[in-house]
Amino acid sequence: MRTTQSTCALLALVMAACARFAFAQPPASQAPPNILLIVADDLGYGDLSAYGHRVLKTPSIDRLAGEGLRFTSYYAASPLCSPSRAAMMTGRTPFRTGIESWIPPAADVQLDRRETTIATLLANRGYQTFLSGKWHLNGGLDEKRHAQPDDHGFQHWLAFHGWAIPHHRNPTNFFRDGVAVGEMQGFAANIVVDEAISWLDRRQQGKPFFLYVAFAEPHSTIANPDRFNAMYAAYTDGVPDPMANADVPPPNIAARGPGEYYANVAHMDDQTGRLLAHLDRLGLRDNTVVVFTSDNGPVTDDWRQWYEVNLYGSTGNLRGRKGDLYDGGIRVPAIVRWPGRVRPGGVTDAPAIGYDLLPTLAAIAGAPVPSDRPIDGEDLAPVLAGSPLERRRPLYWEFDDGYGFHFAIRDGRWKLLADRAFGKVRLFDLAADRFEVIDRSAAEPAVVARLTAQLRERHADVLADPLRPRRPVAR
């Protein structure tokens, strides 16, 4: 028996090594694949019909899931947008970058020029790079003190700072390659996809591309084309009327039911489908890796700010919401399609996180990962090939959430939450309790001690990071 177990263990290691090799750097004679990264804003784990929503219909993203690999334990690196996106871009837990919370307009917080992004790595590999949509990694796209998308590897871009102003219809806050565009007619999702399609049509043929499409949807404040509002009119009480992003709440705030939120997600799904269909028309499907995910969990009907009223995101019944370290705030949808390399219709429960994107995409493109700084992410090649992944270190979070926690760590089935002083802890067995309602800390003191020690070690490592800004950061 012992010999058989040893043989099986050796075989598993060989299979994982082969999977990793299969996704390693392409030969110099072989053109690396194109990469399309699509990121929704505040889309919840349960907001897609492919992830179990009982009302919302999202046929385009569902089709993508059927053609690729669907993750069921994929996490954002933060329960808020700016730190989560910093992690996706750099492969580093966001507190290393000094981006600890969302970045308000004009705040002196940025993704420093010393950070190396996936766009920079791919541009150095010969990729054409383009951003269409949300940036939110500095104090403003007109802020001269701060690094802009072109400083982080995007050769061209059409972007907005953090959310569409005044709302998703006819937004006024887009910048193209650093120049303010003014009011743009249409809805944010259409504008973002129009620009992505236009760039695909005029890109240089024969060179690989990295296209980052970052939707405004379904972040507040929402507005939708009439036909999508009509689809979910049965779930809307009254006439849809988008609030405007402003410094003060409007005089009359109405909760009209989830119909407008459903319409917003459906519109984003429709535009995702339009973009993917254009890839097909251009003959790019077979040599393009498509990644779809969200930056953090949703705003549910547990509203905490006036501008969240009338948002009804779904966590799939996971505990918490956007801004929380419970899984509802950080577990998000994630889908990878790579024809001929990723088995269609696959599902994996392997724990993965946003900062895994950089090492994974870099390996796919044959680009070297920076060796002069700590990289927290891991190459997901074994998972994409259908094999297990033995993570070097557990998933790790820092964030001051709404429940008084600051740290979270997930190691296999165990997840621990802790406050800054490690005096308040909660331990959950996610294999038996995905809803995080049964605290196991008293029953499993050895697990608590082990995970707490790992949290302290990771926190010390982050504080000592040579690139971490020493100035005050946004919280």
C-alpha positions in Angstrom: 0.0 0.0 0.0 2.8 2.4 1.0 4.6 1.7 -2.4 1.4 2.3 -4.3 0.8 5.6 -2.5 4.3 6.7 -3.3 3.9 5.8 -6.9 0.7 7.7 -7.2 2.2 10.7 -5.5 5.2 10.6 -7.9 2.8 10.3 -10.9 0.8 13.3 -9.7 4.0 15.3 -9.4 5.1 14.3 -12.9 1.6 15.2 -14.3 1.7 18.6 -12.7 5.2 19.2 -14.0 4.1 18.2 -17.5 1.1 20.5 -17.3 3.3 23.3 -16.2 5.7 22.6 -19.0 2.9 22.5 -21.5 1.9 26.0 -20.6 5.4 27.3 -20.3 7.1 29.8 -22.7 6.3 29.1 -26.3 9.2 28.3 -28.6 10.7 31.4 -30.2 9.4 30.2 -33.6 5.9 30.0 -32.3 3.8 33.1 -32.0 2.4 33.5 -28.5 -1.4 33.7 -28.1 -3.4 36.9 -27.9 -4.8 37.6 -24.4 -8.2 39.3 -23.7 -8.8 40.1 -20.1 -12.4 41.2 -19.3 -13.1 42.5 -15.8 -16.6 43.5 -14.5 -17.0 46.0 -11.7 -18.7 44.7 -8.5 -20.1 41.7 -10.2 -21.1 39.1 -7.5 -20.3 35.4 -7.4 -24.0 34.7 -7.9 -24.8 37.3 -10.5 -24.5 35.1 -13.6 -26.8 32.3 -14.6 -23.7 30.1 -15.1 -23.1 30.6 -11.3 -26.7 29.8 -10.3 -28.7 33.0 -10.6 -32.4 32.0 -10.9 -33.6 35.1 -12.7 -30.8 36.8 -14.6 -30.0 35.5 -18.0 -26.4 35.9 -19.1 -26.1 33.8 -22.3 -22.9 35.2 -23.6 -20.8 34.7 -20.4 -22.6 31.3 -19.9 -21.5 30.3 -23.4 -17.9 31.4 -22.5 -18.1 29.2 -19.4 -19.2 26.3 -21.6 -16.3 26.8 -23.9 -13.7 27.1 -21.1 -12.9 26.5 -17.5 -15.1 27.9 -14.7 -13.6 28.5 -11.3 -15.7 28.1 -8.2 -13.1 29.1 -5.6 -11.6 32.1 -7.4 -11.0 35.2 -5.2 -10.4 38.9 -5.7 -7.3 40.1 -3.9 -9.4 42.7 -2.1 -13.1 43.4 -1.4 -12.7 46.8 -3.1 -11.7 47.8 -6.6 -8.4 49.8 -6.6 -6.4 47.3 -4.5 -7.9 44.4 -6.3 -6.9 45.8 -9.7 -3.4 46.7 -8.4 -3.0 43.0 -7.5 -4.3 41.8 -10.9 -1.8 44.1 -12.7 1.2 43.4 -10.6 0.9 39.8 -9.3 1.4 41.2 -5.8 -0.9 41.5 -2.8 -2.1 45.1 -2.9 -0.7 46.3 0.4 2.7 45.9 -1.2 1.8 48.6 -3.6 0.5 51.0 -1.0 -3.0 50.8 -2.5 -5.1 49.6 0.5 -8.6 50.9 -0.4 -10.4 52.6 -3.3 -8.7 55.8 -4.5 -10.9 58.9 -4.3 -10.5 61.5 -7.1 -7.5 63.8 -6.5 -6.1 61.6 -3.8 -2.3 61.3 -3.8 -2.3 57.6 -4.2 -1.1 55.7 -7.3 0.3 52.5 -8.7 3.9 53.6 -8.6 6.1 53.6 -11.7 8.4 51.2 -10.0 5.7 48.5 -10.1 5.8 46.2 -13.2 2.4 45.3 -14.7 1.3 42.5 -16.9 0.9 45.0 -19.7 4.5 46.1 -19.4 5.7 42.5 -19.4 3.7 41.7 -22.5 4.7 44.9 -24.3 8.3 43.9 -23.7 7.5 40.5 -25.2 6.3 42.2 -28.4 2.6 42.4 -27.6 0.4 45.3 -28.7 -1.5 46.5 -25.6 -4.7 48.4 -25.2 -7.0 49.3 -22.2 -10.6 50.1 -22.7 -12.5 51.0 -19.6 -11.8 51.5 -15.9 -8.3 52.3 -14.6 -8.7 53.5 -10.9 -5.0 53.1 -10.0 -4.3 56.7 -9.4 -5.9 60.0 -8.3 -7.2 60.9 -11.8 -6.4 60.4 -15.5 -5.5 64.1 -15.7 -3.2 63.9 -12.6 0.3 64.9 -13.8 2.0 63.7 -10.6 0.8 60.1 -11.1 1.6 57.2 -13.4 -1.0 56.7 -16.1 -1.9 53.6 -18.1 0.8 54.4 -20.7 3.4 54.4 -17.9 2.3 50.9 -17.0 2.6 49.3 -20.4 -0.6 50.3 -22.3 0.4 51.7 -25.6 -3.0 53.2 -26.2 -6.1 53.5 -23.9 -9.6 54.9 -23.5 -10.3 55.0 -19.8 -12.3 56.5 -17.0 -11.1 56.9 -13.4 -13.3 55.0 -11.1 -17.0 55.0 -12.3 -19.0 56.5 -15.0 -20.1 60.1 -14.5 -22.9 61.1 -14.1 -23.9 57.5 -14.7 -23.7 54.9 -17.4 -25.6 56.9 -20.0 -23.6 59.5 -21.9 -20.6 59.5 -19.6 -18.4 62.6 -19.5 -15.2 61.4 -17.8 -13.4 59.3 -20.4 -9.8 60.1 -21.4 -8.2 58.8 -24.6 -4.4 58.5 -24.3 -4.3 61.2 -21.7 -6.7 63.7 -23.3 -10.2 64.3 -22.0 -12.9 63.3 -24.5 -15.9 65.1 -23.0 -19.4 63.6 -23.2 -19.6 60.4 -25.1 -23.0 59.4 -26.5 -24.3 56.0 -25.5 -23.9 53.6 -22.6 -20.7 52.8 -20.9 -20.6 49.1 -21.8 -21.2 50.0 -25.5 -18.6 52.7 -25.5 -16.0 50.4 -23.9 -16.7 47.6 -26.4 -16.9 50.0 -29.4 -13.4 51.2 -28.6 -12.0 47.7 -28.1 -13.5 46.6 -31.5 -12.1 49.6 -33.2 -8.7 49.0 -31.8 -8.8 45.3 -32.9 -9.7 46.4 -36.4 -6.8 48.8 -36.7 -4.1 46.9 -34.7 -1.0 45.7 -36.5 -1.6 42.3 -38.1 0.8 39.5 -37.3 1.7 40.7 -33.7 0.0 39.3 -30.6 -2.1 41.6 -28.5 -3.1 42.1 -24.9 -6.6 43.7 -24.7 -7.8 44.7 -21.2 -11.6 45.5 -21.2 -12.7 46.9 -17.9 -16.5 47.4 -17.7 -18.2 50.1 -15.6 -21.0 47.6 -15.0 -22.6 46.8 -12.6 -21.0 49.5 -10.3 -23.3 52.4 -9.3 -24.9 54.4 -10.5 -26.5 52.4 -13.2 -28.4 53.3 -16.4 -29.5 50.9 -19.1 -30.8 50.9 -22.6 -34.6 50.6 -22.7 -34.7 47.1 -24.1 -32.8 45.7 -21.2 -35.0 47.5 -18.7 -38.0 46.0 -20.5 -36.6 42.5 -20.1 -36.8 42.8 -16.3 -39.7 45.2 -16.0 -41.6 42.7 -13.9 -38.9 43.1 -11.2 -39.0 46.9 -11.2 -41.4 49.0 -9.3 -42.0 52.3 -11.2 -40.0 53.9 -13.9 -36.2 53.4 -14.1 -34.5 56.6 -13.1 -30.7 56.5 -12.7 -29.3 58.6 -9.9 -26.2 60.7 -10.7 -22.9 60.3 -9.1 -22.5 63.4 -6.9 -21.1 64.5 -3.5 -24.6 64.7 -1.9 -27.6 62.4 -2.2 -30.5 63.4 -4.3 -33.7 64.5 -2.4 -35.7 61.4 -3.3 -33.9 58.0 -3.2 -36.1 55.1 -4.3 -35.6 51.4 -4.0 -37.5 50.1 -7.1 -36.5 46.4 -6.9 -33.8 44.5 -8.6 -35.0 44.9 -12.2 -32.7 47.7 -13.1 -29.7 45.9 -11.6 -30.6 42.7 -13.6 -30.9 44.8 -16.7 -27.4 46.3 -16.1 -25.8 42.9 -15.8 -27.7 41.6 -18.8 -26.5 44.6 -20.9 -22.8 43.9 -19.9 -23.3 40.3 -20.9 -24.7 41.4 -24.2 -21.7 43.6 -24.9 -19.3 40.8 -23.8 -21.0 38.7 -26.4 -20.6 41.4 -29.1 -16.9 41.6 -28.4 -16.4 37.8 -28.5 -18.4 37.6 -31.7 -16.0 40.2 -33.3 -13.1 38.0 -32.3 -14.7 35.2 -34.2 -15.3 37.4 -37.3 -11.6 38.3 -37.3 -10.6 34.7 -37.0 -9.0 35.2 -33.6 -10.8 32.7 -31.4 -8.4 29.8 -31.7 -5.3 31.8 -30.8 -6.8 34.0 -28.1 -6.9 33.3 -24.3 -10.0 34.9 -22.8 -10.2 35.6 -19.1 -13.4 36.9 -17.5 -13.7 37.9 -13.9 -14.8 40.6 -11.4 -12.8 42.9 -9.2 -14.6 42.2 -6.0 -17.9 41.1 -4.6 -21.2 42.9 -5.2 -23.3 45.5 -3.4 -26.2 43.5 -2.1 -29.4 44.9 -0.7 -27.4 45.4 2.5 -26.9 49.0 1.5 -24.3 51.1 3.4 -24.1 54.2 1.2 -26.8 56.3 -0.4 -25.4 55.7 -3.9 -25.8 51.9 -3.3 -29.6 52.1 -3.0 -31.3 50.1 -5.8 -28.4 47.7 -6.3 -29.2 44.0 -5.7 -26.1 42.0 -6.4 -25.9 38.3 -5.5 -23.1 36.6 -3.6 -24.7 33.2 -4.3 -25.8 33.2 -0.6 -22.2 33.6 0.6 -21.8 35.6 3.7 -20.9 39.3 3.4 -20.8 41.7 0.4 -18.5 44.2 -1.2 -16.1 45.6 1.5 -16.1 42.5 3.6 -13.5 39.7 4.0 -16.2 37.1 4.2 -16.4 35.2 0.9 -19.3 37.3 -0.3 -16.9 40.2 -0.6 -14.0 38.5 -2.3 -15.2 35.3 -4.0 -16.0 36.2 -7.6 -16.7 34.5 -11.0 -13.7 33.6 -13.1 -13.7 31.8 -16.5 -10.8 31.0 -18.8 -11.2 30.0 -22.5 -8.2 28.8 -24.5 -9.3 26.6 -27.4 -7.2 23.5 -27.8 -5.5 24.0 -24.4 -8.3 24.3 -21.8 -11.0 21.6 -21.9 -14.4 23.1 -22.7 -17.0 22.9 -20.0 -14.6 22.2 -17.1 -15.2 23.3 -13.5 -12.5 23.6 -10.9 -12.7 24.2 -7.1 -9.0 24.9 -6.9 -8.4 28.1 -4.8 -7.0 30.9 -6.9 -6.8 34.7 -6.6 -6.4 37.8 -8.6 -2.7 38.2 -8.1 -2.3 34.8 -9.9 -3.1 36.5 -13.2 0.3 38.0 -13.8 2.4 34.9 -13.5 -0.2 32.8 -15.3 -0.5 35.2 -18.3 3.2 35.9 -18.4 3.9 32.1 -18.6 1.3 31.8 -21.4 3.0 34.6 -23.3 6.5 33.5 -22.6 7.3 36.6 -20.7 9.7 36.5 -17.7 8.2 37.3 -14.3 10.1 40.0 -12.3 12.7 38.5 -10.1 13.7 41.7 -8.2 10.6 41.9 -6.0 8.2 39.5 -4.2 5.5 38.1 -6.4 2.7 36.5 -4.5 0.8 35.0 -7.4 1.3 31.5 -8.8 1.1 30.2 -12.4 -2.2 28.4 -12.7 -1.0 26.2 -15.6 -1.7 23.0 -13.8 -5.3 24.0 -13.1 -5.8 25.1 -16.7 -4.5 21.7 -17.8 -6.9 19.9 -15.4 -4.3 19.0 -12.8 -4.0 19.9 -9.1 -2.0 22.9 -8.0 0.0 22.7 -4.8 0.2 26.4 -3.8 3.5 27.6 -2.2 1.6 29.8 0.2 -2.0 30.2 1.3 -4.2 32.9 -0.2 -3.8 36.2 1.8 -5.8 39.4 2.3 -5.4 42.6 4.3 -8.3 45.1 4.5 -10.2 47.0 7.2 -13.6 45.5 6.6 -17.1 46.2 7.9 -16.9 43.5 10.6 -13.8 44.7 12.4 -11.4 42.2 10.6 -8.2 43.2 8.9 -6.6 39.9 7.9 -7.8 36.8 6.1 -6.0 33.7 5.0 -7.2 30.6 3.2 -5.2 27.4 3.3 -7.1 24.5 1.7 -10.4 24.0 3.5 -9.5 26.4 6.3 -10.1 30.2 6.3 -9.2 32.4 9.2 -10.3 36.0 9.8 -8.4 38.2 12.3 -8.4 41.8 13.5 -5.2 43.9 13.5 -4.2 42.8 17.0 -5.0 39.1 16.3 -7.3 39.2 19.3 -10.5 38.7 17.4 -10.4 35.6 15.2 -12.9 33.4 13.4 -12.1 30.1 11.8 -14.2 28.4 9.1 -14.1 25.0 7.5 -15.1 26.0 3.9 -15.4 22.3 2.9 -18.2 21.8 5.4 -19.5 25.4 5.8 -19.2 27.5 2.7 -21.5 30.1 4.3 -19.0 30.9 7.1 -21.5 30.6 9.9 -19.9 28.0 12.2 -16.8 29.4 14.0 -14.4 26.5 14.6 -11.7 28.5 16.4 -12.3 27.1 19.8 -12.4 23.5 18.5 -9.3 23.8 16.3 -6.7 25.8 18.4 -3.8 24.2 16.5 -5.2 25.4 13.1 -5.7 28.8 14.5 -2.2 29.0 15.8 -0.7 27.8 12.5 -2.7 30.2 10.4 -2.2 33.1 12.7 1.6 32.5 12.6 1.4 32.5 8.8 -0.6 35.8 8.8 2.0 37.5 11.0 4.8 36.2 8.7 3.1 37.5 5.6 2.2 40.8 7.1 5.8 41.3 8.2 7.0 40.4 4.7 4.6 43.0 3.2 5.7 45.7 5.5 9.3 45.0 4.6 8.7 45.0 0.8 11.3 47.3 -0.8 8.8 48.8 -3.2 6.1 49.5 -0.6 5.5 53.3 -0.4 6.6 54.8 2.9 4.2 57.7 2.7 0.6 57.5 4.1 -1.8 55.5 1.9 -5.5 55.7 1.4 -7.6 53.5 3.8 
